[in-house]
PDB file of C-alpha atoms in Angstrom:
ATOM      1  CA  ASP Q 154       0.336 -13.359 -16.522  1.00  0.00           C
ATOM      2  CA  GLY Q 155       0.969 -13.534 -12.806  1.00  0.00           C
ATOM      3  CA  GLY Q 156      -0.902 -11.194 -10.585  1.00  0.00           C
ATOM      4  CA  ILE Q 157      -3.656 -10.529  -8.105  1.00  0.00           C
ATOM      5  CA  THR Q 158      -7.298 -10.340  -9.045  1.00  0.00           C
ATOM      6  CA  GLN Q 159     -10.039  -8.806  -6.978  1.00  0.00           C
ATOM      7  CA  SER Q 160     -13.687  -8.996  -7.826  1.00  0.00           C
ATOM      8  CA  PRO Q 161     -15.925  -7.224  -8.260  1.00  0.00           C
ATOM      9  CA  LYS Q 162     -14.442  -3.777  -8.897  1.00  0.00           C
ATOM     10  CA  TYR Q 163     -17.552  -2.044  -7.538  1.00  0.00           C
ATOM     11  CA  LEU Q 164     -19.899  -3.468  -4.939  1.00  0.00           C
ATOM     12  CA  PHE Q 165     -23.079  -2.013  -3.483  1.00  0.00           C
ATOM     13  CA  ARG Q 166     -24.823  -3.324  -0.405  1.00  0.00           C
ATOM     14  CA  LYS Q 167     -27.564  -2.339   1.965  1.00  0.00           C
ATOM     15  CA  GLU Q 168     -26.707  -1.647   5.566  1.00  0.00           C
ATOM     16  CA  GLY Q 169     -26.972  -4.735   7.752  1.00  0.00           C
ATOM     17  CA  GLN Q 170     -25.853  -7.185   5.076  1.00  0.00           C
ATOM     18  CA  ASN Q 171     -22.611  -9.119   5.162  1.00  0.00           C
ATOM     19  CA  VAL Q 172     -20.548  -8.975   1.983  1.00  0.00           C
ATOM     20  CA  THR Q 173     -17.534 -10.992   0.846  1.00  0.00           C
ATOM     21  CA  LEU Q 174     -14.739  -9.546  -1.265  1.00  0.00           C
ATOM     22  CA  SER Q 175     -12.686 -11.905  -3.378  1.00  0.00           C
ATOM     23  CA  CYS Q 176      -8.888 -11.942  -3.697  1.00  0.00           C
ATOM     24  CA  GLU Q 177      -6.969 -14.481  -5.780  1.00  0.00           C
ATOM     25  CA  GLN Q 178      -3.255 -14.575  -6.586  1.00  0.00           C
ATOM     26  CA  ASN Q 179      -1.249 -16.788  -8.918  1.00  0.00           C
ATOM     27  CA  LEU Q 180       2.166 -15.526  -7.845  1.00  0.00           C
ATOM     28  CA  ASN Q 181       2.738 -18.514  -5.542  1.00  0.00           C
ATOM     29  CA  HIS Q 182       3.136 -16.100  -2.636  1.00  0.00           C
ATOM     30  CA  ASP Q 183       2.802 -17.378   0.907  1.00  0.00           C
ATOM     31  CA  ALA Q 184       1.678 -14.129   2.530  1.00  0.00           C
ATOM     32  CA  MET Q 185      -1.504 -12.203   1.772  1.00  0.00           C
ATOM     33  CA  TYR Q 186      -2.984  -9.011   3.170  1.00  0.00           C
ATOM     34  CA  TRP Q 187      -6.131  -6.910   3.221  1.00  0.00           C
ATOM     35  CA  TYR Q 188      -6.012  -3.132   3.444  1.00  0.00           C
ATOM     36  CA  ARG Q 189      -8.655  -0.463   3.666  1.00  0.00           C
ATOM     37  CA  GLN Q 190      -8.249   2.969   2.050  1.00  0.00           C
ATOM     38  CA  ASP Q 191     -10.403   5.964   2.921  1.00  0.00           C
ATOM     39  CA  PRO Q 192     -10.367   9.231   0.949  1.00  0.00           C
ATOM     40  CA  GLY Q 193      -7.265  11.309   1.616  1.00  0.00           C
ATOM     41  CA  GLN Q 194      -5.729   8.646   3.817  1.00  0.00           C
ATOM     42  CA  GLY Q 195      -3.101   6.010   3.488  1.00  0.00           C
ATOM     43  CA  LEU Q 196      -3.842   2.317   3.617  1.00  0.00           C
ATOM     44  CA  ARG Q 197      -4.572   0.582   6.898  1.00  0.00           C
ATOM     45  CA  LEU Q 198      -4.070  -3.114   7.496  1.00  0.00           C
ATOM     46  CA  ILE Q 199      -7.155  -5.180   8.285  1.00  0.00           C
ATOM     47  CA  TYR Q 200      -5.857  -8.781   8.308  1.00  0.00           C
ATOM     48  CA  TYR Q 201      -2.863 -10.686   7.074  1.00  0.00           C
ATOM     49  CA  SER Q 202      -2.014 -14.331   6.527  1.00  0.00           C
ATOM     50  CA  GLN Q 203       1.453 -15.781   6.288  1.00  0.00           C
ATOM     51  CA  ILE Q 204       0.402 -19.303   5.418  1.00  0.00           C
ATOM     52  CA  VAL Q 205      -2.645 -21.432   4.642  1.00  0.00           C
ATOM     53  CA  ASN Q 206      -5.050 -21.845   7.570  1.00  0.00           C
ATOM     54  CA  ASP Q 207      -3.368 -19.068   9.510  1.00  0.00           C
ATOM     55  CA  PHE Q 208      -4.280 -15.384   9.718  1.00  0.00           C
ATOM     56  CA  GLN Q 209      -3.769 -12.528  12.131  1.00  0.00           C
ATOM     57  CA  LYS Q 210      -5.549  -9.273  12.907  1.00  0.00           C
ATOM     58  CA  GLY Q 211      -4.080  -6.039  11.683  1.00  0.00           C
ATOM     59  CA  ASP Q 212      -4.787  -2.566  12.999  1.00  0.00           C
ATOM     60  CA  ILE Q 213      -8.483  -2.330  12.150  1.00  0.00           C
ATOM     61  CA  ALA Q 214      -9.858  -5.902  12.209  1.00  0.00           C
ATOM     62  CA  GLU Q 215     -13.106  -5.159  14.057  1.00  0.00           C
ATOM     63  CA  GLY Q 216     -16.137  -5.914  11.916  1.00  0.00           C
ATOM     64  CA  TYR Q 217     -14.170  -7.993   9.410  1.00  0.00           C
ATOM     65  CA  SER Q 218     -13.402 -11.686   9.019  1.00  0.00           C
ATOM     66  CA  VAL Q 219     -11.155 -13.690   6.682  1.00  0.00           C
ATOM     67  CA  SER Q 220     -10.295 -17.244   5.748  1.00  0.00           C
ATOM     68  CA  ARG Q 221      -7.271 -18.830   4.100  1.00  0.00           C
ATOM     69  CA  GLU Q 222      -8.201 -22.315   2.968  1.00  0.00           C
ATOM     70  CA  LYS Q 223      -6.085 -22.199  -0.173  1.00  0.00           C
ATOM     71  CA  LYS Q 224      -2.746 -20.565  -0.846  1.00  0.00           C
ATOM     72  CA  GLU Q 225      -4.178 -18.642  -3.785  1.00  0.00           C
ATOM     73  CA  SER Q 226      -7.252 -17.239  -2.086  1.00  0.00           C
ATOM     74  CA  PHE Q 227      -7.850 -14.848   0.809  1.00  0.00           C
ATOM     75  CA  PRO Q 228     -11.473 -13.647   0.887  1.00  0.00           C
ATOM     76  CA  LEU Q 229     -12.541 -10.824   3.177  1.00  0.00           C
ATOM     77  CA  THR Q 230     -16.029 -10.622   4.708  1.00  0.00           C
ATOM     78  CA  VAL Q 231     -17.284  -7.234   5.778  1.00  0.00           C
ATOM     79  CA  THR Q 232     -19.852  -7.949   8.447  1.00  0.00           C
ATOM     80  CA  SER Q 233     -22.786  -5.866   9.600  1.00  0.00           C
ATOM     81  CA  ALA Q 234     -20.762  -5.103  12.727  1.00  0.00           C
ATOM     82  CA  GLN Q 235     -18.414  -2.882  10.733  1.00  0.00           C
ATOM     83  CA  LYS Q 236     -19.687   0.596  11.537  1.00  0.00           C
ATOM     84  CA  ASN Q 237     -18.367   2.412   8.496  1.00  0.00           C
ATOM     85  CA  PRO Q 238     -17.799  -0.142   5.724  1.00  0.00           C
ATOM     86  CA  THR Q 239     -17.855   2.175   2.710  1.00  0.00           C
ATOM     87  CA  ALA Q 240     -14.244   2.297   1.494  1.00  0.00           C
ATOM     88  CA  PHE Q 241     -11.785   1.088  -1.095  1.00  0.00           C
ATOM     89  CA  TYR Q 242     -10.393  -2.355  -0.247  1.00  0.00           C
ATOM     90  CA  LEU Q 243      -7.040  -3.562  -1.523  1.00  0.00           C
ATOM     91  CA  CYS Q 244      -5.620  -7.046  -1.363  1.00  0.00           C
ATOM     92  CA  ALA Q 245      -1.873  -7.667  -1.500  1.00  0.00           C
ATOM     93  CA  SER Q 246       0.549 -10.559  -1.431  1.00  0.00           C
ATOM     94  CA  SER Q 247       4.259 -11.069  -0.854  1.00  0.00           C
ATOM     95  CA  LEU Q 248       6.674 -13.942  -1.178  1.00  0.00           C
ATOM     96  CA  GLY Q 249       6.956 -14.201   2.573  1.00  0.00           C
ATOM     97  CA  ILE Q 250       6.120 -12.394   5.745  1.00  0.00           C
ATOM     98  CA  ALA Q 251       9.577 -10.867   6.269  1.00  0.00           C
ATOM     99  CA  ALA Q 252       9.783  -7.100   6.051  1.00  0.00           C
ATOM    100  CA  SER Q 253      12.204  -7.200   3.134  1.00  0.00           C
ATOM    101  CA  TYR Q 254       9.618  -8.549   0.712  1.00  0.00           C
ATOM    102  CA  GLU Q 255       7.706  -6.012  -1.307  1.00  0.00           C
ATOM    103  CA  GLN Q 256       3.970  -6.388  -1.427  1.00  0.00           C
ATOM    104  CA  TYR Q 257       2.119  -6.600  -4.719  1.00  0.00           C
ATOM    105  CA  PHE Q 258      -1.362  -5.162  -4.860  1.00  0.00           C
ATOM    106  CA  GLY Q 259      -4.553  -6.052  -6.663  1.00  0.00           C
ATOM    107  CA  PRO Q 260      -6.782  -3.532  -8.462  1.00  0.00           C
ATOM    108  CA  GLY Q 261      -9.072  -3.071  -5.461  1.00  0.00           C
ATOM    109  CA  THR Q 262     -12.803  -3.284  -4.754  1.00  0.00           C
ATOM    110  CA  ARG Q 263     -14.796  -0.151  -4.053  1.00  0.00           C
ATOM    111  CA  LEU Q 264     -17.552  -1.008  -1.560  1.00  0.00           C
ATOM    112  CA  THR Q 265     -20.495   1.296  -1.010  1.00  0.00           C
ATOM    113  CA  VAL Q 266     -22.971   0.563   1.765  1.00  0.00           C
ATOM    114  CA  THR Q 267     -26.170   2.582   1.985  1.00  0.00           C
TER     115      THR Q 267
ATOM    116  CA  ALA Y 886       5.912   4.995  17.479  1.00  0.00           C
ATOM    117  CA  GLN Y 887       6.129   4.238  13.795  1.00  0.00           C
ATOM    118  CA  LYS Y 888       4.850   6.939  11.519  1.00  0.00           C
ATOM    119  CA  VAL Y 889       5.181   8.244   7.967  1.00  0.00           C
ATOM    120  CA  THR Y 890       4.390  11.843   7.124  1.00  0.00           C
ATOM    121  CA  GLN Y 891       3.792  13.156   3.638  1.00  0.00           C
ATOM    122  CA  ALA Y 892       3.172  16.825   4.270  1.00  0.00           C
ATOM    123  CA  GLN Y 893       2.235  17.669   0.688  1.00  0.00           C
ATOM    124  CA  THR Y 894      -1.398  16.735   0.137  1.00  0.00           C
ATOM    125  CA  GLU Y 895      -1.552  17.852  -3.488  1.00  0.00           C
ATOM    126  CA  ILE Y 896       0.986  19.132  -5.995  1.00  0.00           C
ATOM    127  CA  SER Y 897       0.179  20.573  -9.376  1.00  0.00           C
ATOM    128  CA  VAL Y 898       2.850  21.065 -12.039  1.00  0.00           C
ATOM    129  CA  VAL Y 899       3.078  21.660 -15.744  1.00  0.00           C
ATOM    130  CA  GLU Y 900       4.554  18.980 -17.945  1.00  0.00           C
ATOM    131  CA  LYS Y 901       8.369  18.891 -18.076  1.00  0.00           C
ATOM    132  CA  GLU Y 902       8.737  20.478 -14.662  1.00  0.00           C
ATOM    133  CA  ASP Y 903      10.733  18.616 -12.022  1.00  0.00           C
ATOM    134  CA  VAL Y 904       8.840  17.765  -8.859  1.00  0.00           C
ATOM    135  CA  THR Y 905       9.908  16.416  -5.464  1.00  0.00           C
ATOM    136  CA  LEU Y 906       7.600  14.516  -3.157  1.00  0.00           C
ATOM    137  CA  ASP Y 907       8.610  14.644   0.486  1.00  0.00           C
ATOM    138  CA  CYS Y 908       8.508  11.763   2.951  1.00  0.00           C
ATOM    139  CA  VAL Y 909       9.529  11.919   6.607  1.00  0.00           C
ATOM    140  CA  TYR Y 910       9.389   8.847   8.796  1.00  0.00           C
ATOM    141  CA  GLU Y 911       9.642   7.992  12.478  1.00  0.00           C
ATOM    142  CA  THR Y 912      10.819   4.718  13.907  1.00  0.00           C
ATOM    143  CA  ARG Y 913      12.887   3.516  16.829  1.00  0.00           C
ATOM    144  CA  ASP Y 914      14.067   0.468  14.926  1.00  0.00           C
ATOM    145  CA  THR Y 915      17.605   0.512  13.633  1.00  0.00           C
ATOM    146  CA  THR Y 916      16.716  -1.795  10.772  1.00  0.00           C
ATOM    147  CA  TYR Y 917      13.764  -0.990   8.579  1.00  0.00           C
ATOM    148  CA  TYR Y 918      12.629  -0.727   4.972  1.00  0.00           C
ATOM    149  CA  LEU Y 919      11.199   2.215   3.097  1.00  0.00           C
ATOM    150  CA  PHE Y 920       8.995   2.004   0.033  1.00  0.00           C
ATOM    151  CA  TRP Y 921       7.357   4.197  -2.544  1.00  0.00           C
ATOM    152  CA  TYR Y 922       4.171   3.138  -4.302  1.00  0.00           C
ATOM    153  CA  LYS Y 923       2.243   4.827  -7.102  1.00  0.00           C
ATOM    154  CA  GLN Y 924      -1.554   4.692  -7.248  1.00  0.00           C
ATOM    155  CA  PRO Y 925      -2.879   5.719 -10.682  1.00  0.00           C
ATOM    156  CA  PRO Y 926      -6.578   6.531 -11.156  1.00  0.00           C
ATOM    157  CA  SER Y 927      -7.285   2.823 -11.728  1.00  0.00           C
ATOM    158  CA  GLY Y 928      -6.631   2.264  -8.021  1.00  0.00           C
ATOM    159  CA  GLU Y 929      -3.991  -0.434  -8.051  1.00  0.00           C
ATOM    160  CA  LEU Y 930      -0.811   0.311  -6.090  1.00  0.00           C
ATOM    161  CA  VAL Y 931       2.334  -0.058  -8.154  1.00  0.00           C
ATOM    162  CA  PHE Y 932       5.617  -0.777  -6.376  1.00  0.00           C
ATOM    163  CA  LEU Y 933       8.348   1.726  -7.269  1.00  0.00           C
ATOM    164  CA  ILE Y 934      11.264   1.178  -4.911  1.00  0.00           C
ATOM    165  CA  ARG Y 935      12.417  -0.486  -1.697  1.00  0.00           C
ATOM    166  CA  ARG Y 936      15.321   0.789   0.360  1.00  0.00           C
ATOM    167  CA  ASN Y 937      16.747  -0.730   3.515  1.00  0.00           C
ATOM    168  CA  SER Y 938      17.996   1.416   6.351  1.00  0.00           C
ATOM    169  CA  PHE Y 939      21.630   0.467   5.847  1.00  0.00           C
ATOM    170  CA  ASP Y 940      21.753   1.604   2.262  1.00  0.00           C
ATOM    171  CA  GLU Y 941      21.839   5.366   2.014  1.00  0.00           C
ATOM    172  CA  GLN Y 942      22.898   5.491  -1.578  1.00  0.00           C
ATOM    173  CA  ASN Y 943      20.634   7.548  -3.733  1.00  0.00           C
ATOM    174  CA  GLU Y 944      18.983   5.716  -6.574  1.00  0.00           C
ATOM    175  CA  ILE Y 945      18.032   6.763 -10.056  1.00  0.00           C
ATOM    176  CA  SER Y 946      15.718   4.902 -12.382  1.00  0.00           C
ATOM    177  CA  GLY Y 947      15.045   6.772 -15.590  1.00  0.00           C
ATOM    178  CA  ARG Y 948      13.230   9.984 -14.690  1.00  0.00           C
ATOM    179  CA  TYR Y 949      12.769   8.852 -11.086  1.00  0.00           C
ATOM    180  CA  SER Y 950      15.268   9.392  -8.298  1.00  0.00           C
ATOM    181  CA  TRP Y 951      15.200   8.882  -4.565  1.00  0.00           C
ATOM    182  CA  ASN Y 952      17.133  10.670  -1.858  1.00  0.00           C
ATOM    183  CA  PHE Y 953      17.429   8.761   1.422  1.00  0.00           C
ATOM    184  CA  GLN Y 954      18.861  10.687   4.382  1.00  0.00           C
ATOM    185  CA  LYS Y 955      18.887   8.933   7.743  1.00  0.00           C
ATOM    186  CA  SER Y 956      20.102  12.088   9.499  1.00  0.00           C
ATOM    187  CA  THR Y 957      16.815  13.825   8.712  1.00  0.00           C
ATOM    188  CA  SER Y 958      14.673  10.643   8.530  1.00  0.00           C
ATOM    189  CA  SER Y 959      13.635  11.513   5.020  1.00  0.00           C
ATOM    190  CA  PHE Y 960      13.151   9.516   1.842  1.00  0.00           C
ATOM    191  CA  ASN Y 961      12.230  11.997  -0.873  1.00  0.00           C
ATOM    192  CA  PHE Y 962      11.183  11.142  -4.410  1.00  0.00           C
ATOM    193  CA  THR Y 963      11.933  13.320  -7.420  1.00  0.00           C
ATOM    194  CA  ILE Y 964      10.421  13.062 -10.875  1.00  0.00           C
ATOM    195  CA  THR Y 965      12.455  14.815 -13.528  1.00  0.00           C
ATOM    196  CA  ALA Y 966      10.743  16.253 -16.598  1.00  0.00           C
ATOM    197  CA  SER Y 967       7.288  15.218 -15.410  1.00  0.00           C
ATOM    198  CA  GLN Y 968       4.742  13.813 -17.830  1.00  0.00           C
ATOM    199  CA  VAL Y 969       0.954  13.636 -17.756  1.00  0.00           C
ATOM    200  CA  VAL Y 970       1.200   9.877 -17.162  1.00  0.00           C
ATOM    201  CA  ASP Y 971       2.909  10.627 -13.843  1.00  0.00           C
ATOM    202  CA  SER Y 972      -0.385  11.973 -12.486  1.00  0.00           C
ATOM    203  CA  ALA Y 973      -1.266   9.731  -9.554  1.00  0.00           C
ATOM    204  CA  VAL Y 974      -1.255   9.481  -5.804  1.00  0.00           C
ATOM    205  CA  TYR Y 975       2.145   8.539  -4.430  1.00  0.00           C
ATOM    206  CA  PHE Y 976       2.560   6.775  -1.115  1.00  0.00           C
ATOM    207  CA  CYS Y 977       5.634   6.472   1.026  1.00  0.00           C
ATOM    208  CA  ALA Y 978       5.645   3.511   3.441  1.00  0.00           C
ATOM    209  CA  LEU Y 979       7.778   2.072   6.216  1.00  0.00           C
ATOM    210  CA  THR Y 980       8.235  -1.498   7.457  1.00  0.00           C
ATOM    211  CA  PRO Y 981      10.223  -2.204  10.598  1.00  0.00           C
ATOM    212  CA  SER Y 982      12.384  -5.295  10.181  1.00  0.00           C
ATOM    213  CA  GLY Y 983      11.170  -7.069  13.279  1.00  0.00           C
ATOM    214  CA  GLY Y 984       7.845  -8.832  13.316  1.00  0.00           C
ATOM    215  CA  TYR Y 985       5.687  -9.280  10.274  1.00  0.00           C
ATOM    216  CA  ASN Y 986       5.661  -7.414   7.000  1.00  0.00           C
ATOM    217  CA  LYS Y 987       3.549  -4.486   8.169  1.00  0.00           C
ATOM    218  CA  LEU Y 988       3.512  -1.541   5.813  1.00  0.00           C
ATOM    219  CA  ILE Y 989       2.897   1.768   7.552  1.00  0.00           C
ATOM    220  CA  PHE Y 990       1.686   4.220   4.956  1.00  0.00           C
ATOM    221  CA  GLY Y 991       1.764   7.961   4.760  1.00  0.00           C
ATOM    222  CA  ALA Y 992      -1.427   9.747   3.710  1.00  0.00           C
ATOM    223  CA  GLY Y 993      -0.174  10.108   0.149  1.00  0.00           C
ATOM    224  CA  THR Y 994       0.571  13.012  -2.168  1.00  0.00           C
ATOM    225  CA  ARG Y 995      -1.681  13.594  -5.155  1.00  0.00           C
ATOM    226  CA  LEU Y 996       0.361  14.756  -8.146  1.00  0.00           C
ATOM    227  CA  ALA Y 997      -1.377  16.399 -11.073  1.00  0.00           C
ATOM    228  CA  VAL Y 998       0.736  17.000 -14.171  1.00  0.00           C
ATOM    229  CA  HIS Y 999      -0.916  19.325 -16.674  1.00  0.00           C
ATOM    230  CA  PRO Y1000      -0.073  19.529 -20.376  1.00  0.00           C
TER     231      PRO Y1000
END
């Protein structure tokens, strides 16, 4: 079955610690994305990557970092510099970066930082 | 400015009722794409439909239908004969055609369908 996997589903961390969220896709998609969702709000784009070894900041990139060493994988690190990291994080991918391509989403990781 | 407004925060209906979810968008682009996604309690977003700005034909897929009206910048979603399984948060989103594939989401409408 083709799809996007994110692990873990729930993640708990202490304030001041960096944490890395995993995202893997086997859809052979070139483009991948990370979104953040807060209660009662729509999704906001953190980072996106249109090809291996390339990624760009989205609207709320501060306090986050990413890498794209393999086509299938796009991990997101939430650093201690992120002031309000508790949120639901969704990874997505699309065939390409053009606007006409729909994005497919993973099941999400709920991060709680105390 | 690019913006999507879903004015209905929560809607509650009884099974078999029809329900319409409103979506109003703002963009200066002449070419753009509109989307609807469903987010069930599991959290994953499920793609429902994509519509480009040049195609104003309404679309029907089973119990789902979409009404796109450029004159009022609206892209409304109707569920006919709602079912409990339709309970979810529904997001409308916009992507301008220029630049990268940036989805601009509305805040979502939470639909609760009661037996």
